[in-house]
Amino acid sequence: MTDFLSHIDSQRFGFNIARIDDVSLLLTKGFISLLREKDIRLVITRTGIENLASVNLLADRGFRIMDIQSVWRSTHRHGPDNPDKIKDLSIGFATAADVPAFREIAAGSFEGYGHYFADPRLDRTRCREIYPDWAARTLTDPNAADEVIVARLDGKTAGFLSLKIHEKHGNRFAACVMGAVAEAFRGRHIFQAILGGALKWQQQHRLGWTQYNALTGNIPVSRALASCGFRPAEACVTLHGWTDL
Ligand SMILES: CC(C)(COP(=O)(O)OP(=O)(O)OC[C@H]1O[C@@H](n2cnc3c(N)ncnc32)[C@H](O)[C@@H]1OP(=O)(O)O)[C@@H](O)C(=O)NCCC(=O)NCCS
């Protein structure tokens, strides 16, 4: 059972939280009781949206849908450099010196966002720490990200996108870990320019494609992805199940 523990989530919220994506295991009779006996209080699971029958069976057992994500992919080798021709916009690679700026952008960008916030039983203060911590980790922990694209303008950090190389069936690809543009800089297609930087990086590393998991209801990011030639490829759903229900 300890194999299923999400250490990062358990530490943050102060009780045992498991991450189990094997839906048939979760639906096995007696399995949730077993988790409860092992003091696991919450299970987080993610599955393809095509598995609606399983999603409904999980719902019958008390699981609740906490987000719906679209997986966008692009095999393009380049993207827009600076669509709005903003003077002095620079796109480059971030360093650990960007940690405070990233924390600030993430704190301002992800209030109420994602499956943790969607679960009313999870402590709000702890939920608020997730994205700034994660943004900082993508700059300092190679397990979190391999590279981070940053946009700078007027001497300020305008936005960023963290990237991690993954391998699937022998194909290497870039997964976007998290991205945001500070509120004051939005609506000027700076995120498109950042995505352009990511596609260039994908090409430099000879990766097969870049993919981005975005909440299906996040229209600004979906529009930016579509404008850069990304296309929706899959969709998935995240559920939370409390073992005391
Ligand atoms: C998503 C985000 C990065 C976009 O940054 P940005 O630099 O403003 O993006 P762009 O200007 O390149 O493109 C945004 C697109 O969404 C549109 N848009 C912005 N707000 C919108 C809204 N409320 N409703 C509909 N469309 C909207 C813009 O008009 C633009 O579309 P267009 O190219 O057709 O004109 C930024 O909004 C953000 O940081 N949001 C919070 C964090 C987040 O959602 N991150 C992504 C998920 S990890």
PDB file of N, CA and C in Angstrom, residues 68-112:
ATOM      1  N   ILE A  68     -11.474  18.182 -15.400  1.00  0.00           N
ATOM      2  CA  ILE A  68     -11.472  17.542 -16.720  1.00  0.00           C
ATOM      3  C   ILE A  68     -10.373  18.234 -17.520  1.00  0.00           C
ATOM      4  N   GLN A  69      -9.464  17.441 -18.062  1.00  0.00           N
ATOM      5  CA  GLN A  69      -8.315  18.024 -18.769  1.00  0.00           C
ATOM      6  C   GLN A  69      -8.301  17.587 -20.226  1.00  0.00           C
ATOM      7  N   SER A  70      -7.851  18.495 -21.081  1.00  0.00           N
ATOM      8  CA  SER A  70      -7.580  18.151 -22.479  1.00  0.00           C
ATOM      9  C   SER A  70      -6.070  18.056 -22.632  1.00  0.00           C
ATOM     10  N   VAL A  71      -5.640  17.062 -23.380  1.00  0.00           N
ATOM     11  CA  VAL A  71      -4.218  16.917 -23.669  1.00  0.00           C
ATOM     12  C   VAL A  71      -4.008  17.418 -25.102  1.00  0.00           C
ATOM     13  N   TRP A  72      -3.236  18.505 -25.204  1.00  0.00           N
ATOM     14  CA  TRP A  72      -2.951  19.108 -26.518  1.00  0.00           C
ATOM     15  C   TRP A  72      -1.552  18.693 -26.950  1.00  0.00           C
ATOM     16  N   ARG A  73      -1.389  18.454 -28.273  1.00  0.00           N
ATOM     17  CA  ARG A  73      -0.057  18.078 -28.764  1.00  0.00           C
ATOM     18  C   ARG A  73       0.318  18.882 -29.990  1.00  0.00           C
ATOM     19  N   SER A  74       1.617  19.096 -30.125  1.00  0.00           N
ATOM     20  CA  SER A  74       2.127  19.727 -31.340  1.00  0.00           C
ATOM     21  C   SER A  74       3.424  19.066 -31.755  1.00  0.00           C
ATOM     22  N   THR A  75       3.520  18.766 -33.069  1.00  0.00           N
ATOM     23  CA  THR A  75       4.784  18.262 -33.604  1.00  0.00           C
ATOM     24  C   THR A  75       5.503  19.395 -34.344  1.00  0.00           C
ATOM     25  N   HIS A  76       4.950  20.611 -34.305  1.00  0.00           N
ATOM     26  CA  HIS A  76       5.576  21.741 -35.013  1.00  0.00           C
ATOM     27  C   HIS A  76       6.977  21.990 -34.460  1.00  0.00           C
ATOM     28  N   ARG A  77       7.847  22.431 -35.346  1.00  0.00           N
ATOM     29  CA  ARG A  77       9.228  22.654 -34.916  1.00  0.00           C
ATOM     30  C   ARG A  77       9.476  24.096 -34.498  1.00  0.00           C
ATOM     31  N   HIS A  78       8.521  24.940 -34.721  1.00  0.00           N
ATOM     32  CA  HIS A  78       8.668  26.330 -34.274  1.00  0.00           C
ATOM     33  C   HIS A  78       7.273  26.893 -34.053  1.00  0.00           C
ATOM     34  N   GLY A  79       7.228  28.051 -33.427  1.00  0.00           N
ATOM     35  CA  GLY A  79       5.944  28.697 -33.178  1.00  0.00           C
ATOM     36  C   GLY A  79       6.135  30.194 -33.316  1.00  0.00           C
ATOM     37  N   PRO A  80       5.142  30.952 -32.929  1.00  0.00           N
ATOM     38  CA  PRO A  80       5.265  32.396 -33.060  1.00  0.00           C
ATOM     39  C   PRO A  80       6.367  32.938 -32.148  1.00  0.00           C
ATOM     40  N   ASP A  81       7.154  33.898 -32.659  1.00  0.00           N
ATOM     41  CA  ASP A  81       8.227  34.488 -31.853  1.00  0.00           C
ATOM     42  C   ASP A  81       7.677  35.546 -30.912  1.00  0.00           C
ATOM     43  N   ASN A  82       6.876  36.431 -31.488  1.00  0.00           N
ATOM     44  CA  ASN A  82       6.408  37.598 -30.738  1.00  0.00           C
ATOM     45  C   ASN A  82       5.248  38.174 -31.546  1.00  0.00           C
ATOM     46  N   PRO A  83       4.072  37.500 -31.490  1.00  0.00           N
ATOM     47  CA  PRO A  83       2.983  37.820 -32.410  1.00  0.00           C
ATOM     48  C   PRO A  83       2.576  39.302 -32.396  1.00  0.00           C
ATOM     49  N   ASP A  84       2.606  39.922 -31.221  1.00  0.00           N
ATOM     50  CA  ASP A  84       2.174  41.333 -31.151  1.00  0.00           C
ATOM     51  C   ASP A  84       3.339  42.312 -31.356  1.00  0.00           C
ATOM     52  N   LYS A  85       4.499  41.744 -31.734  1.00  0.00           N
ATOM     53  CA  LYS A  85       5.700  42.589 -31.973  1.00  0.00           C
ATOM     54  C   LYS A  85       5.950  43.546 -30.800  1.00  0.00           C
ATOM     55  N   ILE A  86       5.907  42.993 -29.605  1.00  0.00           N
ATOM     56  CA  ILE A  86       6.114  43.824 -28.408  1.00  0.00           C
ATOM     57  C   ILE A  86       7.597  44.187 -28.327  1.00  0.00           C
ATOM     58  N   LYS A  87       7.856  45.486 -28.225  1.00  0.00           N
ATOM     59  CA  LYS A  87       9.238  45.979 -28.188  1.00  0.00           C
ATOM     60  C   LYS A  87       9.913  45.448 -26.911  1.00  0.00           C
ATOM     61  N   ASP A  88      11.106  44.944 -27.077  1.00  0.00           N
ATOM     62  CA  ASP A  88      11.946  44.492 -25.965  1.00  0.00           C
ATOM     63  C   ASP A  88      11.450  43.226 -25.253  1.00  0.00           C
ATOM     64  N   LEU A  89      10.462  42.533 -25.811  1.00  0.00           N
ATOM     65  CA  LEU A  89      10.074  41.242 -25.205  1.00  0.00           C
ATOM     66  C   LEU A  89      11.201  40.239 -25.465  1.00  0.00           C
ATOM     67  N   SER A  90      11.671  39.585 -24.414  1.00  0.00           N
ATOM     68  CA  SER A  90      12.701  38.568 -24.646  1.00  0.00           C
ATOM     69  C   SER A  90      12.204  37.220 -24.131  1.00  0.00           C
ATOM     70  N   ILE A  91      12.532  36.189 -24.895  1.00  0.00           N
ATOM     71  CA  ILE A  91      12.174  34.817 -24.518  1.00  0.00           C
ATOM     72  C   ILE A  91      13.488  34.063 -24.314  1.00  0.00           C
ATOM     73  N   GLY A  92      13.659  33.493 -23.135  1.00  0.00           N
ATOM     74  CA  GLY A  92      14.922  32.795 -22.854  1.00  0.00           C
ATOM     75  C   GLY A  92      14.700  31.684 -21.854  1.00  0.00           C
ATOM     76  N   PHE A  93      15.768  31.309 -21.173  1.00  0.00           N
ATOM     77  CA  PHE A  93      15.691  30.239 -20.170  1.00  0.00           C
ATOM     78  C   PHE A  93      15.809  30.843 -18.773  1.00  0.00           C
ATOM     79  N   ALA A  94      14.996  30.329 -17.872  1.00  0.00           N
ATOM     80  CA  ALA A  94      14.989  30.855 -16.505  1.00  0.00           C
ATOM     81  C   ALA A  94      16.115  30.229 -15.681  1.00  0.00           C
ATOM     82  N   THR A  95      16.418  30.864 -14.556  1.00  0.00           N
ATOM     83  CA  THR A  95      17.423  30.324 -13.626  1.00  0.00           C
ATOM     84  C   THR A  95      16.825  30.344 -12.217  1.00  0.00           C
ATOM     85  N   ALA A  96      17.584  29.805 -11.273  1.00  0.00           N
ATOM     86  CA  ALA A  96      17.100  29.763  -9.882  1.00  0.00           C
ATOM     87  C   ALA A  96      16.848  31.169  -9.342  1.00  0.00           C
ATOM     88  N   ALA A  97      17.474  32.185  -9.949  1.00  0.00           N
ATOM     89  CA  ALA A  97      17.244  33.566  -9.492  1.00  0.00           C
ATOM     90  C   ALA A  97      15.797  34.013  -9.757  1.00  0.00           C
ATOM     91  N   ASP A  98      15.092  33.269 -10.619  1.00  0.00           N
ATOM     92  CA  ASP A  98      13.701  33.628 -10.932  1.00  0.00           C
ATOM     93  C   ASP A  98      12.696  33.099  -9.906  1.00  0.00           C
ATOM     94  N   VAL A  99      13.179  32.341  -8.920  1.00  0.00           N
ATOM     95  CA  VAL A  99      12.242  31.702  -7.978  1.00  0.00           C
ATOM     96  C   VAL A  99      11.242  32.693  -7.364  1.00  0.00           C
ATOM     97  N   PRO A 100      11.692  33.838  -6.789  1.00  0.00           N
ATOM     98  CA  PRO A 100      10.698  34.727  -6.156  1.00  0.00           C
ATOM     99  C   PRO A 100       9.641  35.239  -7.150  1.00  0.00           C
ATOM    100  N   ALA A 101      10.085  35.583  -8.369  1.00  0.00           N
ATOM    101  CA  ALA A 101       9.125  36.089  -9.375  1.00  0.00           C
ATOM    102  C   ALA A 101       8.139  34.987  -9.769  1.00  0.00           C
ATOM    103  N   PHE A 102       8.641  33.761  -9.915  1.00  0.00           N
ATOM    104  CA  PHE A 102       7.764  32.647 -10.300  1.00  0.00           C
ATOM    105  C   PHE A 102       6.727  32.379  -9.205  1.00  0.00           C
ATOM    106  N   ARG A 103       7.200  32.454  -7.960  1.00  0.00           N
ATOM    107  CA  ARG A 103       6.274  32.222  -6.833  1.00  0.00           C
ATOM    108  C   ARG A 103       5.133  33.247  -6.885  1.00  0.00           C
ATOM    109  N   GLU A 104       5.521  34.483  -7.143  1.00  0.00           N
ATOM    110  CA  GLU A 104       4.514  35.559  -7.159  1.00  0.00           C
ATOM    111  C   GLU A 104       3.526  35.362  -8.320  1.00  0.00           C
ATOM    112  N   ILE A 105       4.059  35.029  -9.492  1.00  0.00           N
ATOM    113  CA  ILE A 105       3.168  34.831 -10.654  1.00  0.00           C
ATOM    114  C   ILE A 105       2.222  33.657 -10.387  1.00  0.00           C
ATOM    115  N   ALA A 106       2.767  32.564  -9.854  1.00  0.00           N
ATOM    116  CA  ALA A 106       1.935  31.373  -9.614  1.00  0.00           C
ATOM    117  C   ALA A 106       0.859  31.664  -8.561  1.00  0.00           C
ATOM    118  N   ALA A 107       1.251  32.395  -7.512  1.00  0.00           N
ATOM    119  CA  ALA A 107       0.269  32.693  -6.455  1.00  0.00           C
ATOM    120  C   ALA A 107      -0.877  33.527  -7.030  1.00  0.00           C
ATOM    121  N   GLY A 108      -0.565  34.416  -7.953  1.00  0.00           N
ATOM    122  CA  GLY A 108      -1.601  35.278  -8.535  1.00  0.00           C
ATOM    123  C   GLY A 108      -2.377  34.616  -9.656  1.00  0.00           C
ATOM    124  N   SER A 109      -1.874  33.486 -10.165  1.00  0.00           N
ATOM    125  CA  SER A 109      -2.475  32.896 -11.366  1.00  0.00           C
ATOM    126  C   SER A 109      -3.337  31.668 -11.103  1.00  0.00           C
ATOM    127  N   PHE A 110      -3.135  31.004  -9.953  1.00  0.00           N
ATOM    128  CA  PHE A 110      -3.799  29.709  -9.781  1.00  0.00           C
ATOM    129  C   PHE A 110      -4.736  29.648  -8.574  1.00  0.00           C
ATOM    130  N   GLU A 111      -5.186  30.813  -8.127  1.00  0.00           N
ATOM    131  CA  GLU A 111      -6.148  30.815  -7.016  1.00  0.00           C
ATOM    132  C   GLU A 111      -7.418  30.074  -7.468  1.00  0.00           C
ATOM    133  N   GLY A 112      -7.794  29.054  -6.731  1.00  0.00           N
ATOM    134  CA  GLY A 112      -9.022  28.306  -7.041  1.00  0.00           C
ATOM    135  C   GLY A 112      -8.872  27.338  -8.202  1.00  0.00           C
TER     136      GLY A 112
END
